[in-house]
Amino acid sequence: MIVNFTLNGRPVSRDLPPQKRLIDVLREDFLLTGAKESCGEGECGACTILLDDKAVHSCLVLAGQLEGHRVTTIEGLAENGELDIIQNAFIEHVAIQCGFCTPGMIMSTKGLLLQNPDPTEEEIRIALSGNICRCSGYVQILAAVQDAAKQLREVAKA
Ligand code: FES
Ligand code: FES
């Protein structure tokens, strides 16, 4: 079926099998390999992207569900070659080790801060509870999210 949707701000149209998973559409049809597959069952969060500004697991979304929707991947965050505030905060707080979980962590953070610019620590923990990291410390990730939220609030005020 022909599927029309917006990918990282750009309208796209592709002939896709309706049952093809979004993670495979992104990686195979659009060569966007930022979203990672680990569990393939909605348990790990490595494949997280935004669907209409909400963080979802792209291994659980099918091509047939995309018509008219907006998909944002980690590749869609940088502007003019500059990483965005959340990406920079993860680097500054050393919230990354192997980096396999990081695109998903950052997209879950993006989704959270779009809905809730001033989250409590508990709200951050809940928002990231679907993202598993096997090698970094969650303490640094929490600090990165809190710092990014603060910086984004300051930008919004300016
Ligand atoms: S690969 Fe999608 S949640 Fe794990
Ligand atoms: S940094 Fe390695 S899994 Fe999170």
mmCIF file of C-alpha atoms and ligand atoms in Angstrom:
data_model
loop_
_atom_site.group_PDB
_atom_site.id
_atom_site.type_symbol
_atom_site.label_atom_id
_atom_site.label_comp_id
_atom_site.label_asym_id
_atom_site.label_seq_id
_atom_site.Cartn_x
_atom_site.Cartn_y
_atom_site.Cartn_z
ATOM 1 C CA MET A 1 0.000 0.000 0.000
ATOM 2 C CA ILE A 2 1.099 3.588 -0.589
ATOM 3 C CA VAL A 3 1.697 5.251 2.762
ATOM 4 C CA ASN A 4 1.999 9.025 3.121
ATOM 5 C CA PHE A 5 3.455 10.419 6.317
ATOM 6 C CA THR A 6 5.869 13.043 7.587
ATOM 7 C CA LEU A 7 9.363 11.882 8.481
ATOM 8 C CA ASN A 8 11.621 14.282 10.348
ATOM 9 C CA GLY A 9 9.620 17.238 9.052
ATOM 10 C CA ARG A 10 9.574 16.079 5.430
ATOM 11 C CA PRO A 11 6.514 14.631 3.650
ATOM 12 C CA VAL A 12 7.264 11.131 2.342
ATOM 13 C CA SER A 13 5.319 8.609 0.319
ATOM 14 C CA ARG A 14 6.330 4.926 0.019
ATOM 15 C CA ASP A 15 4.858 1.682 -1.211
ATOM 16 C CA LEU A 16 5.140 -0.491 1.909
ATOM 17 C CA PRO A 17 3.723 -3.791 3.105
ATOM 18 C CA PRO A 18 1.146 -2.742 5.729
ATOM 19 C CA GLN A 19 2.494 -5.305 8.211
ATOM 20 C CA LYS A 20 6.083 -4.070 7.964
ATOM 21 C CA ARG A 21 7.304 -2.760 11.322
ATOM 22 C CA LEU A 22 8.224 0.915 11.553
ATOM 23 C CA ILE A 23 11.712 0.055 12.887
ATOM 24 C CA ASP A 24 12.325 -1.882 9.659
ATOM 25 C CA VAL A 25 10.801 0.859 7.493
ATOM 26 C CA LEU A 26 13.139 3.403 9.084
ATOM 27 C CA ARG A 27 16.277 1.297 8.901
ATOM 28 C CA GLU A 28 15.717 -0.480 5.566
ATOM 29 C CA ASP A 29 13.624 1.903 3.472
ATOM 30 C CA PHE A 30 14.975 5.237 4.748
ATOM 31 C CA LEU A 31 18.441 4.153 5.960
ATOM 32 C CA LEU A 32 17.811 5.864 9.312
ATOM 33 C CA THR A 33 19.702 3.564 11.669
ATOM 34 C CA GLY A 34 19.537 5.678 14.840
ATOM 35 C CA ALA A 35 16.598 3.713 16.245
ATOM 36 C CA LYS A 36 17.989 0.380 17.386
ATOM 37 C CA GLU A 37 16.347 -3.017 17.679
ATOM 38 C CA SER A 38 17.113 -5.043 20.766
ATOM 39 C CA CYS A 39 14.144 -6.978 22.125
ATOM 40 C CA GLY A 40 11.713 -6.475 19.251
ATOM 41 C CA GLU A 41 8.872 -6.880 21.759
ATOM 42 C CA GLY A 42 8.262 -3.437 23.261
ATOM 43 C CA GLU A 43 10.330 -4.161 26.368
ATOM 44 C CA CYS A 44 13.666 -2.331 25.992
ATOM 45 C CA GLY A 45 12.979 1.088 24.425
ATOM 46 C CA ALA A 46 16.026 1.006 22.117
ATOM 47 C CA CYS A 47 13.754 1.595 19.111
ATOM 48 C CA THR A 48 11.877 4.587 20.566
ATOM 49 C CA ILE A 49 10.825 7.334 18.150
ATOM 50 C CA LEU A 50 8.147 10.032 18.288
ATOM 51 C CA LEU A 51 4.817 9.439 16.613
ATOM 52 C CA ASP A 52 2.948 12.752 16.589
ATOM 53 C CA ASP A 53 5.237 13.963 19.398
ATOM 54 C CA LYS A 54 4.559 10.933 21.627
ATOM 55 C CA ALA A 55 7.350 8.474 22.392
ATOM 56 C CA VAL A 56 6.487 5.009 21.057
ATOM 57 C CA HIS A 57 8.343 1.780 20.370
ATOM 58 C CA SER A 58 8.872 1.588 16.622
ATOM 59 C CA CYS A 59 9.064 -2.222 16.803
ATOM 60 C CA LEU A 60 5.359 -2.183 17.733
ATOM 61 C CA VAL A 61 4.106 0.244 15.051
ATOM 62 C CA LEU A 62 3.200 -1.040 11.580
ATOM 63 C CA ALA A 63 3.560 0.747 8.251
ATOM 64 C CA GLY A 64 -0.204 0.515 7.759
ATOM 65 C CA GLN A 65 -0.711 2.746 10.813
ATOM 66 C CA LEU A 66 1.439 5.627 9.562
ATOM 67 C CA GLU A 67 -0.870 7.349 7.079
ATOM 68 C CA GLY A 68 -1.093 11.073 7.851
ATOM 69 C CA HIS A 69 1.076 10.855 10.969
ATOM 70 C CA ARG A 70 4.346 12.539 11.939
ATOM 71 C CA VAL A 71 7.385 10.405 12.721
ATOM 72 C CA THR A 72 10.484 11.898 14.320
ATOM 73 C CA THR A 73 13.667 9.906 14.798
ATOM 74 C CA ILE A 74 16.915 10.776 16.548
ATOM 75 C CA GLU A 75 18.214 11.930 13.148
ATOM 76 C CA GLY A 76 15.494 14.603 13.133
ATOM 77 C CA LEU A 77 16.692 16.389 16.286
ATOM 78 C CA ALA A 78 19.865 18.107 15.087
ATOM 79 C CA GLU A 79 19.380 21.368 13.212
ATOM 80 C CA ASN A 80 21.913 22.852 10.797
ATOM 81 C CA GLY A 81 24.458 20.282 11.915
ATOM 82 C CA GLU A 82 24.071 21.237 15.610
ATOM 83 C CA LEU A 83 22.997 18.667 18.175
ATOM 84 C CA ASP A 84 19.943 19.705 20.154
ATOM 85 C CA ILE A 85 19.913 20.556 23.860
ATOM 86 C CA ILE A 86 18.931 17.047 24.984
ATOM 87 C CA GLN A 87 21.661 15.392 22.921
ATOM 88 C CA ASN A 88 24.271 17.814 24.277
ATOM 89 C CA ALA A 89 23.085 17.290 27.860
ATOM 90 C CA PHE A 90 23.561 13.513 27.520
ATOM 91 C CA ILE A 91 27.116 14.125 26.308
ATOM 92 C CA GLU A 92 27.915 16.705 29.007
ATOM 93 C CA HIS A 93 26.643 14.470 31.802
ATOM 94 C CA VAL A 94 28.381 11.381 30.368
ATOM 95 C CA ALA A 95 25.008 9.645 30.267
ATOM 96 C CA ILE A 96 26.294 7.379 27.475
ATOM 97 C CA GLN A 97 28.564 4.358 27.479
ATOM 98 C CA CYS A 98 28.082 1.963 24.541
ATOM 99 C CA GLY A 99 25.312 4.245 23.250
ATOM 100 C CA PHE A 100 22.986 1.468 22.091
ATOM 101 C CA CYS A 101 20.144 2.652 24.312
ATOM 102 C CA THR A 102 20.895 6.351 23.873
ATOM 103 C CA PRO A 103 18.768 7.253 20.822
ATOM 104 C CA GLY A 104 15.772 5.664 22.529
ATOM 105 C CA MET A 105 16.524 7.397 25.844
ATOM 106 C CA ILE A 106 16.820 10.737 24.092
ATOM 107 C CA MET A 107 13.597 10.272 22.121
ATOM 108 C CA SER A 108 11.705 9.304 25.281
ATOM 109 C CA THR A 109 13.141 12.429 26.918
ATOM 110 C CA LYS A 110 12.097 14.534 23.941
ATOM 111 C CA GLY A 111 8.561 13.138 24.127
ATOM 112 C CA LEU A 112 8.402 13.796 27.873
ATOM 113 C CA LEU A 113 9.641 17.388 27.642
ATOM 114 C CA LEU A 114 7.273 18.210 24.774
ATOM 115 C CA GLN A 115 4.340 17.184 26.991
ATOM 116 C CA ASN A 116 5.784 18.318 30.321
ATOM 117 C CA PRO A 117 8.585 20.914 30.276
ATOM 118 C CA ASP A 118 9.089 20.838 34.059
ATOM 119 C CA PRO A 119 8.882 17.195 35.122
ATOM 120 C CA THR A 120 9.561 15.996 38.640
ATOM 121 C CA GLU A 121 12.241 13.365 39.225
ATOM 122 C CA GLU A 122 9.469 10.801 39.616
ATOM 123 C CA GLU A 123 7.883 11.831 36.309
ATOM 124 C CA ILE A 124 11.252 11.506 34.551
ATOM 125 C CA ARG A 125 11.775 8.055 36.053
ATOM 126 C CA ILE A 126 8.302 6.984 34.897
ATOM 127 C CA ALA A 127 8.821 8.426 31.377
ATOM 128 C CA LEU A 128 12.119 6.546 31.012
ATOM 129 C CA SER A 129 10.921 3.370 32.688
ATOM 130 C CA GLY A 130 10.419 1.749 29.272
ATOM 131 C CA ASN A 131 14.052 2.386 28.299
ATOM 132 C CA ILE A 132 16.593 -0.116 29.527
ATOM 133 C CA CYS A 133 20.305 0.676 29.748
ATOM 134 C CA ARG A 134 22.612 -2.228 30.459
ATOM 135 C CA CYS A 135 25.891 -0.361 30.875
ATOM 136 C CA SER A 136 25.532 3.306 31.859
ATOM 137 C CA GLY A 137 24.323 4.691 35.162
ATOM 138 C CA TYR A 138 20.746 5.869 35.406
ATOM 139 C CA VAL A 139 21.980 8.632 37.737
ATOM 140 C CA GLN A 140 23.796 10.394 34.890
ATOM 141 C CA ILE A 141 20.813 9.927 32.576
ATOM 142 C CA LEU A 142 18.499 11.492 35.160
ATOM 143 C CA ALA A 143 20.892 14.434 35.583
ATOM 144 C CA ALA A 144 21.059 14.914 31.801
ATOM 145 C CA VAL A 145 17.269 14.990 31.491
ATOM 146 C CA GLN A 146 16.914 17.453 34.382
ATOM 147 C CA ASP A 147 19.588 19.709 32.890
ATOM 148 C CA ALA A 148 18.051 19.557 29.391
ATOM 149 C CA ALA A 149 14.629 20.401 30.831
ATOM 150 C CA LYS A 150 16.094 23.419 32.654
ATOM 151 C CA GLN A 151 17.916 24.647 29.540
ATOM 152 C CA LEU A 152 14.808 24.222 27.371
ATOM 153 C CA ARG A 153 12.712 26.194 29.877
ATOM 154 C CA GLU A 154 15.289 28.988 29.782
ATOM 155 C CA VAL A 155 15.212 29.021 25.968
ATOM 156 C CA ALA A 156 11.384 29.140 26.031
ATOM 157 C CA LYS A 157 11.475 32.140 28.424
ATOM 158 C CA ALA A 158 14.025 34.093 26.365
HETATM 159 S S1 FES B 1 13.324 -3.182 20.176
HETATM 160 FE FE1 FES B 1 11.485 -2.074 20.400
HETATM 161 S S2 FES B 1 11.174 -1.978 22.545
HETATM 162 FE FE2 FES B 1 12.940 -3.243 22.316
HETATM 163 S S1 FES B 2 24.830 3.081 27.251
HETATM 164 FE FE1 FES B 2 25.038 0.965 26.740
HETATM 165 S S2 FES B 2 23.003 0.177 26.909
HETATM 166 FE FE2 FES B 2 22.876 2.202 27.628
#
